Amino acid sequence: MRVSTANAFAASVSSLQRRQQDLTDANERLTNGKRVMQASDDPTAAARAERARALMQRTDATQRALDASRNSMTLTEAALADGGELLQQARELLASAGNASFTDAERRDVANQITAIRNQLLGVANRSDGTGGYIFAGQGASQPPFIDRPGGVGYVGTGGEVRVASEEPLPLTLDGHQTWLSANTGNGVFVTRPLNSGTAWIDTGRVTNPQELTGATYTIEFTDLAPGQKVYSILRDGVATGVFQAPFDPTKAIEIDGMAVNISGTPSAGDAFEIAPSQPNLTVFQALDKVIAELKTPNRGNTAVTQTIQSGLRDIDSVRNHLQSARSMTGEMLTRIDGAEVRVQDLKLFSENTRSAAEDLDMIKAISDFQNKQSGYQAALQTYSSMQRMSLFDYIKT
C-alpha cells in the first residue's frame, strides 16, 4: 500500500492533536480534583453524586432548623430558670411574713416586695425571642402573649406550639398558657381550704393511700359535743360518711379515703373546712395576687395570717414545681437536639463521602496518568518533528 507524504503528515498532526487534547483534559481534572467534570464523563457516577448533593442540602436545612430550635429552647430554659428564682424569692418573703410579731405595715411592705417580683415574672413570661416573636407565644402572637387585666393576668396568645419544619419534630415556642397558667391547685391531688374565718387553719394535706382516693369533695364540720369537747363530722359530696362526731385532737391527722390533713389552732362550733379535687387551673400570677391582697388586708388575726402563709406557700410551691417541670422538658429538648445534630452530621459525612467517591479524582492515579499522557505527547512531538524532515528537499540539500 502506498502511503503518501501528505497522509503521513496528516496522521502525525492528528495524533499530536489527540494527545494534546488528552493531556489538556488530564491537566484540567488534576487541577479541579474531579474525575467527573460533566454528566457525559460517567452518567452513573454523576447521578450518584447529584443524589449525594441533594442529601447534603437536606441535612444543611435540617441543621438550620436544629440551630433555630436550640436557640429558642436555650432562651426558654433561661426564662424558666429566672421565673423559678423569682418565685423562690417570693416564697422566702412570704415565709418571713408569718412572723407573729409583724405589724400590718410590715406585712404590707412584704406584699409590696412580692408585687415587684410579680411584675418581674410578667416580664419574664412576655420575654421576646429576639426575632420579633415571643418564646411563650404558643402558635404565635404579634403582641406580648400575657396581659395584666383588672381581674388578673390573661393569655392572649394562641395555644399550642410552633415546631421546626424538619424530620425532627422540635419546638420553637412553648404554650404559654400551659406553662404559666395551668399548675395544679393544692398538693396536686386535692386542695384544702377553710369555708369560714374561724380560729383554726388547715394544712396542705397528703395522700396516704392512692387506691382509696375517690375524687369526691369532702367537708369537715366542727361542733361542740360538750363544753370544751370538740368533735367533727365529715360529709362526702354533702352526704354523711362513717366519720360522725369524732373527737378532735389537734396533734393527730384527720384521715378519710386515703387522705390525711392536719387542722391546727382551736376550731369553734360551726367552723368548716373543705377538701376538693385538685384542678389544673392555678396560675403563677393568681398565686401571688392572692397572698398580696391578703397581706395588704389590715386587722387580720393570727389565724387568718397563718392560713394565708400556709396556703400561699403551698400555691407558690405548686406553680414553681410546674415551671420546673417545663424547664426539665426544655432540657430534654436540648438533649434531643444534640442527639439529632450528631445524626445529621453523620448523615452529612456519609453523603459527602458518597459524592467524593462518585466524582472526585484519585490523585495518585491521576498524577501517574498525567505523566503518561505527557510522555505520550512528547513522543508525538518528536515523531512530528521527524516527519517534518522526511521531504525530498532535505535529501537534495545533502
Coordinates of C-alpha atoms in Angstrom, one line a residue:
M1 CA 0.0 0.0 0.0
R2 CA 1.3 3.4 -1.0
V3 CA 1.5 5.9 1.8
S4 CA 1.8 9.5 0.7
T5 CA 3.8 12.1 2.5
A6 CA 0.7 14.2 2.9
N7 CA -1.1 11.3 4.6
A8 CA 1.8 10.7 6.9
F9 CA 1.9 14.4 7.9
A10 CA -1.9 14.4 8.5
A11 CA -1.8 11.3 10.6
S12 CA 1.1 12.7 12.7
V13 CA -0.8 16.0 13.2
S14 CA -4.0 14.2 14.1
S15 CA -2.1 12.1 16.7
L16 CA -0.4 15.1 18.1
Q17 CA -3.7 17.0 18.5
R18 CA -5.4 14.0 20.1
R19 CA -2.6 13.6 22.6
Q20 CA -2.6 17.3 23.3
Q21 CA -6.3 17.1 24.0
D22 CA -5.9 14.2 26.3
L23 CA -3.1 16.0 28.1
T24 CA -5.3 19.1 28.5
D25 CA -8.2 17.0 29.9
A26 CA -5.9 15.3 32.3
N27 CA -4.4 18.6 33.4
E28 CA -7.9 20.1 33.9
R29 CA -9.1 17.1 36.0
L30 CA -5.9 17.2 38.0
T31 CA -6.3 21.0 38.6
N32 CA -10.0 20.6 39.6
G33 CA -9.6 17.4 41.5
K34 CA -12.7 16.0 39.7
R35 CA -12.9 12.7 37.8
V36 CA -16.4 13.5 36.5
M37 CA -16.4 17.0 35.1
Q38 CA -19.7 16.6 33.3
A39 CA -22.5 14.0 33.2
S40 CA -21.3 12.6 29.9
D41 CA -18.0 11.6 31.5
D42 CA -19.7 9.0 33.7
P43 CA -23.6 9.2 33.8
T44 CA -23.9 6.7 36.6
A45 CA -21.4 8.4 38.9
A46 CA -22.8 11.8 38.0
A47 CA -26.3 10.7 39.1
R48 CA -24.9 9.2 42.3
A49 CA -23.1 12.5 43.1
E50 CA -26.2 14.5 42.4
R51 CA -28.2 12.4 44.8
A52 CA -25.5 12.9 47.4
R53 CA -25.5 16.7 46.9
A54 CA -29.3 16.7 47.3
L55 CA -28.9 14.8 50.6
M56 CA -26.3 17.3 51.8
Q57 CA -28.7 20.2 51.1
R58 CA -31.4 18.5 53.1
T59 CA -29.0 17.9 56.0
D60 CA -28.0 21.6 55.8
A61 CA -31.7 22.6 56.0
T62 CA -32.2 20.3 59.0
Q63 CA -29.1 21.7 60.7
R64 CA -30.5 25.3 60.3
A65 CA -33.8 24.1 61.9
L66 CA -31.9 22.4 64.7
D67 CA -30.0 25.7 65.3
A68 CA -33.2 27.7 65.5
S69 CA -34.8 25.2 67.9
R70 CA -31.7 25.2 70.1
N71 CA -31.6 29.0 70.3
S72 CA -35.3 29.1 71.2
M73 CA -35.1 26.4 73.8
T74 CA -32.0 27.9 75.3
L75 CA -33.9 31.2 75.7
T76 CA -36.9 29.4 77.1
E77 CA -34.8 27.4 79.6
A78 CA -33.1 30.7 80.8
A79 CA -36.6 32.4 81.2
L80 CA -37.9 29.4 83.2
A81 CA -34.8 29.5 85.4
D82 CA -35.4 33.2 86.0
G83 CA -39.0 32.5 86.8
G84 CA -38.2 29.8 89.3
E85 CA -35.6 32.0 91.0
L86 CA -38.1 34.9 91.4
L87 CA -40.7 32.5 92.8
Q88 CA -38.2 31.3 95.3
Q89 CA -37.6 34.9 96.4
A90 CA -41.4 35.4 96.7
R91 CA -41.6 32.2 98.8
E92 CA -38.9 33.4 101.2
L93 CA -40.6 36.8 101.6
L94 CA -44.0 35.1 102.2
A95 CA -42.5 32.9 104.9
S96 CA -41.0 35.9 106.6
A97 CA -44.4 37.5 106.8
G98 CA -45.6 34.6 109.0
N99 CA -43.7 36.2 111.9
A100 CA -46.2 36.7 114.6
S101 CA -44.6 40.0 115.7
F102 CA -45.1 41.6 112.3
T103 CA -47.5 44.6 112.1
D104 CA -49.9 45.3 109.3
A105 CA -47.4 47.8 107.9
E106 CA -44.6 45.3 107.9
R107 CA -46.8 42.7 106.1
R108 CA -47.8 45.4 103.6
D109 CA -44.1 46.0 102.9
V110 CA -43.7 42.3 102.2
A111 CA -46.7 42.4 99.9
N112 CA -45.1 45.4 98.0
Q113 CA -41.9 43.4 97.5
I114 CA -43.9 40.4 96.3
T115 CA -45.7 42.7 93.9
A116 CA -42.4 43.8 92.4
I117 CA -41.5 40.2 91.9
R118 CA -44.8 39.5 90.3
N119 CA -44.2 42.3 87.8
Q120 CA -40.8 40.9 87.0
L121 CA -42.4 37.5 86.4
L122 CA -44.8 39.1 84.0
G123 CA -41.9 40.5 82.1
V124 CA -40.3 37.0 82.0
A125 CA -43.5 35.5 80.7
N126 CA -43.6 38.1 77.9
R127 CA -39.9 37.8 77.0
S128 CA -39.0 38.2 73.4
D129 CA -37.1 35.6 71.3
G130 CA -35.0 38.3 69.6
T131 CA -36.6 37.8 66.2
G132 CA -39.9 39.7 66.7
G133 CA -41.7 36.9 68.4
Y134 CA -42.2 35.7 72.0
I135 CA -40.9 32.5 73.5
F136 CA -44.2 31.7 75.3
A137 CA -46.5 32.8 72.4
G138 CA -47.6 29.3 71.6
Q139 CA -48.5 29.2 67.9
G140 CA -47.6 32.9 67.5
A141 CA -48.7 36.4 68.6
S142 CA -48.0 39.8 67.2
Q143 CA -48.0 41.3 70.8
P144 CA -46.9 40.1 74.2
P145 CA -48.9 36.9 75.0
F146 CA -49.8 37.9 78.6
I147 CA -51.8 41.0 79.5
D148 CA -52.4 42.3 83.0
R149 CA -56.1 42.9 83.4
P150 CA -58.1 44.1 86.5
G151 CA -59.2 40.6 87.1
G152 CA -55.7 39.1 86.8
V153 CA -53.2 38.2 84.1
G154 CA -54.8 36.7 81.0
Y155 CA -53.3 34.9 78.0
V156 CA -53.9 36.4 74.6
G157 CA -51.5 34.2 72.6
T158 CA -52.6 31.2 70.6
G159 CA -52.4 27.9 72.4
G160 CA -50.1 25.2 71.2
E161 CA -46.5 25.1 69.9
V162 CA -44.6 26.0 66.8
R163 CA -42.3 23.3 65.6
V164 CA -39.5 23.3 63.1
A165 CA -40.2 22.1 59.6
S166 CA -37.8 19.2 59.6
E167 CA -37.6 15.4 60.1
E168 CA -37.1 16.1 63.8
P169 CA -40.3 17.5 65.4
L170 CA -38.6 20.0 67.7
P171 CA -40.3 23.1 69.2
L172 CA -39.6 26.8 68.5
T173 CA -42.0 28.0 71.2
L174 CA -43.8 26.8 74.3
D175 CA -47.5 27.0 75.1
G176 CA -47.6 30.0 77.5
H177 CA -51.0 29.1 78.9
Q178 CA -49.9 25.6 79.7
T179 CA -46.6 26.8 81.2
W180 CA -47.7 29.8 83.3
L181 CA -51.4 29.4 83.9
S182 CA -52.1 25.6 84.4
A183 CA -50.5 24.4 87.6
N184 CA -52.4 22.0 89.8
T185 CA -54.2 23.5 92.8
G186 CA -53.4 22.3 96.3
N187 CA -50.9 19.5 96.7
G188 CA -51.5 18.2 93.2
V189 CA -54.2 15.6 94.2
F190 CA -56.5 17.6 96.4
V191 CA -56.8 21.2 97.7
T192 CA -57.8 22.2 101.2
R193 CA -59.4 25.5 102.2
P194 CA -61.4 27.0 105.1
L195 CA -65.0 27.7 104.4
N196 CA -65.2 30.4 107.1
S197 CA -62.8 32.6 109.0
G198 CA -62.5 30.9 112.4
T199 CA -59.7 30.3 114.9
A200 CA -58.2 27.3 113.2
W201 CA -56.3 26.6 110.0
I202 CA -55.8 23.6 107.8
D203 CA -52.5 22.4 106.2
T204 CA -51.9 21.2 102.6
G205 CA -52.6 17.6 103.4
R206 CA -51.1 14.5 101.9
V207 CA -52.1 11.2 100.3
T208 CA -51.8 8.1 102.5
N209 CA -53.3 5.5 100.1
P210 CA -53.7 6.4 96.4
Q211 CA -56.0 3.4 95.8
E212 CA -58.6 4.7 98.2
L213 CA -59.0 8.1 96.5
T214 CA -62.5 8.8 95.3
G215 CA -62.2 12.3 93.7
A216 CA -65.1 13.5 95.8
T217 CA -65.4 16.8 97.7
Y218 CA -65.3 16.5 101.5
T219 CA -66.5 18.9 104.2
I220 CA -65.2 18.8 107.7
E221 CA -67.6 20.4 110.1
F222 CA -66.9 21.1 113.8
T223 CA -69.4 21.1 116.6
D224 CA -69.3 21.2 120.5
L225 CA -70.4 17.9 121.9
A226 CA -69.9 19.3 125.4
P227 CA -68.2 22.3 126.9
G228 CA -64.5 22.1 125.9
Q229 CA -65.1 18.9 123.8
K230 CA -64.7 19.5 120.1
V231 CA -66.0 16.9 117.6
Y232 CA -66.1 16.8 113.9
S233 CA -68.1 15.1 111.2
I234 CA -67.1 14.5 107.5
L235 CA -69.5 14.8 104.6
R236 CA -68.7 13.3 101.1
D237 CA -70.4 15.4 98.4
G238 CA -72.8 16.6 101.0
V239 CA -73.7 13.1 102.2
A240 CA -72.7 11.9 105.7
T241 CA -69.9 9.4 106.0
G242 CA -68.9 7.0 108.7
V243 CA -67.0 9.8 110.4
F244 CA -69.6 11.4 112.7
Q245 CA -68.9 13.5 115.8
A246 CA -65.3 12.1 116.1
P247 CA -63.3 13.6 118.9
F248 CA -60.9 16.3 117.7
D249 CA -57.2 16.0 118.7
P250 CA -55.0 18.8 117.1
T251 CA -51.9 16.6 117.4
K252 CA -53.4 13.9 115.2
A253 CA -54.3 14.0 111.5
I254 CA -57.8 13.7 110.2
E255 CA -58.0 10.8 107.7
I256 CA -60.6 9.9 105.1
D257 CA -60.5 7.8 101.9
G258 CA -56.7 7.8 101.5
M259 CA -56.2 11.4 102.5
A260 CA -54.9 13.0 105.7
V261 CA -55.0 16.6 106.8
N262 CA -54.0 18.4 110.0
I263 CA -56.1 21.2 111.5
S264 CA -54.3 23.4 113.9
G265 CA -55.5 26.1 116.3
T266 CA -58.8 26.0 118.2
P267 CA -61.7 25.3 115.9
S268 CA -65.1 26.6 117.1
A269 CA -68.5 25.2 116.6
G270 CA -69.6 26.0 113.1
D271 CA -66.1 26.1 111.6
A272 CA -65.8 24.1 108.4
F273 CA -63.0 23.1 106.0
E274 CA -63.2 21.6 102.5
I275 CA -61.1 19.0 100.7
A276 CA -61.7 19.2 97.0
P277 CA -60.1 17.5 94.0
S278 CA -57.1 19.4 92.5
Q279 CA -57.7 21.3 89.3
P280 CA -55.0 22.3 86.7
N281 CA -56.0 26.0 86.7
L282 CA -53.7 27.6 89.2
T283 CA -51.7 30.5 87.6
V284 CA -48.4 31.9 88.7
F285 CA -49.9 35.3 89.0
Q286 CA -53.1 34.2 90.8
A287 CA -51.0 32.5 93.5
L288 CA -49.1 35.8 94.1
D289 CA -52.1 38.1 93.7
K290 CA -53.9 36.2 96.4
V291 CA -51.2 36.5 99.0
I292 CA -50.5 40.1 98.1
A293 CA -54.2 41.0 98.6
E294 CA -54.4 39.1 101.9
L295 CA -51.1 40.5 103.3
K296 CA -52.3 44.1 102.5
T297 CA -55.6 43.5 104.3
P298 CA -55.4 45.2 107.8
N299 CA -56.6 44.0 111.1
R300 CA -56.4 40.3 110.4
G301 CA -55.9 37.8 113.2
N302 CA -53.1 35.4 113.6
T303 CA -55.2 32.5 112.5
A304 CA -56.1 34.2 109.2
V305 CA -52.5 35.3 108.6
T306 CA -51.3 31.7 109.3
Q307 CA -53.8 30.3 106.9
T308 CA -52.6 32.8 104.3
I309 CA -49.0 31.8 104.8
Q310 CA -49.7 28.1 104.6
S311 CA -52.0 28.3 101.6
G312 CA -49.6 30.8 99.8
L313 CA -46.6 28.7 100.3
R314 CA -48.5 25.7 99.0
D315 CA -49.6 27.5 95.9
I316 CA -46.2 29.0 95.2
D317 CA -44.6 25.6 95.6
S318 CA -47.1 24.2 93.1
V319 CA -46.5 26.9 90.4
R320 CA -42.8 26.7 91.0
N321 CA -42.8 22.9 90.5
H322 CA -44.9 23.4 87.4
L323 CA -42.3 25.8 86.0
Q324 CA -39.5 23.4 87.0
S325 CA -41.3 20.6 85.1
A326 CA -41.4 22.9 82.0
R327 CA -37.8 23.7 82.4
S328 CA -36.9 20.0 82.6
M329 CA -38.9 19.5 79.4
T330 CA -36.8 22.2 77.6
G331 CA -33.7 20.5 79.0
E332 CA -34.8 17.2 77.4
M333 CA -35.5 19.0 74.2
L334 CA -31.9 20.4 74.2
T335 CA -30.6 16.9 74.7
R336 CA -32.8 15.7 71.8
I337 CA -31.4 18.5 69.7
D338 CA -27.8 17.4 70.5
G339 CA -28.6 13.8 69.6
A340 CA -30.3 14.9 66.3
E341 CA -27.3 17.1 65.4
V342 CA -25.0 14.1 65.8
R343 CA -27.2 12.1 63.4
V344 CA -27.4 15.0 61.0
Q345 CA -23.6 15.3 61.0
D346 CA -23.2 11.6 60.4
L347 CA -25.6 11.7 57.5
K348 CA -23.8 14.7 56.0
L349 CA -20.5 13.0 56.3
F350 CA -21.9 9.9 54.6
S351 CA -23.3 12.0 51.7
E352 CA -20.0 13.8 51.3
N353 CA -18.1 10.5 51.2
T354 CA -20.6 9.2 48.6
R355 CA -20.3 12.3 46.5
S356 CA -16.5 12.2 46.7
A357 CA -16.4 8.5 45.8
A358 CA -18.6 9.2 42.7
E359 CA -16.9 12.2 41.2
D360 CA -13.6 13.0 42.9
L361 CA -10.2 12.2 41.5
D362 CA -7.8 9.6 42.8
M363 CA -4.8 12.0 42.9
I364 CA -2.1 9.3 42.8
K365 CA -3.6 7.6 39.8
A366 CA -4.3 11.0 38.2
I367 CA -0.7 12.2 38.5
S368 CA 0.5 8.9 37.0
D369 CA -2.0 9.2 34.2
F370 CA -0.9 12.8 33.6
Q371 CA 2.7 11.9 33.4
N372 CA 2.0 9.1 31.0
K373 CA 0.0 11.4 28.8
Q374 CA 2.7 14.0 29.0
S375 CA 5.3 11.4 27.9
G376 CA 3.0 10.3 25.0
Y377 CA 2.6 13.9 24.0
Q378 CA 6.3 14.5 24.0
A379 CA 6.8 11.3 21.9
A380 CA 4.2 12.6 19.4
L381 CA 6.0 15.9 19.2
Q382 CA 9.3 14.1 18.4
T383 CA 7.5 12.0 15.8
Y384 CA 6.0 15.0 14.2
S385 CA 9.4 16.7 14.2
S386 CA 10.9 13.7 12.5
M387 CA 8.1 13.7 9.9
Q388 CA 8.9 17.3 9.0
R389 CA 12.4 16.3 8.0
M390 CA 11.1 13.5 5.7
S391 CA 10.9 15.5 2.4
L392 CA 12.7 15.5 -1.0
F393 CA 14.2 18.9 -0.4
D394 CA 16.0 17.6 2.8
Y395 CA 17.7 14.9 0.6
I396 CA 18.5 17.4 -2.2
K397 CA 20.3 19.7 0.3
T398 CA 22.5 16.8 1.2

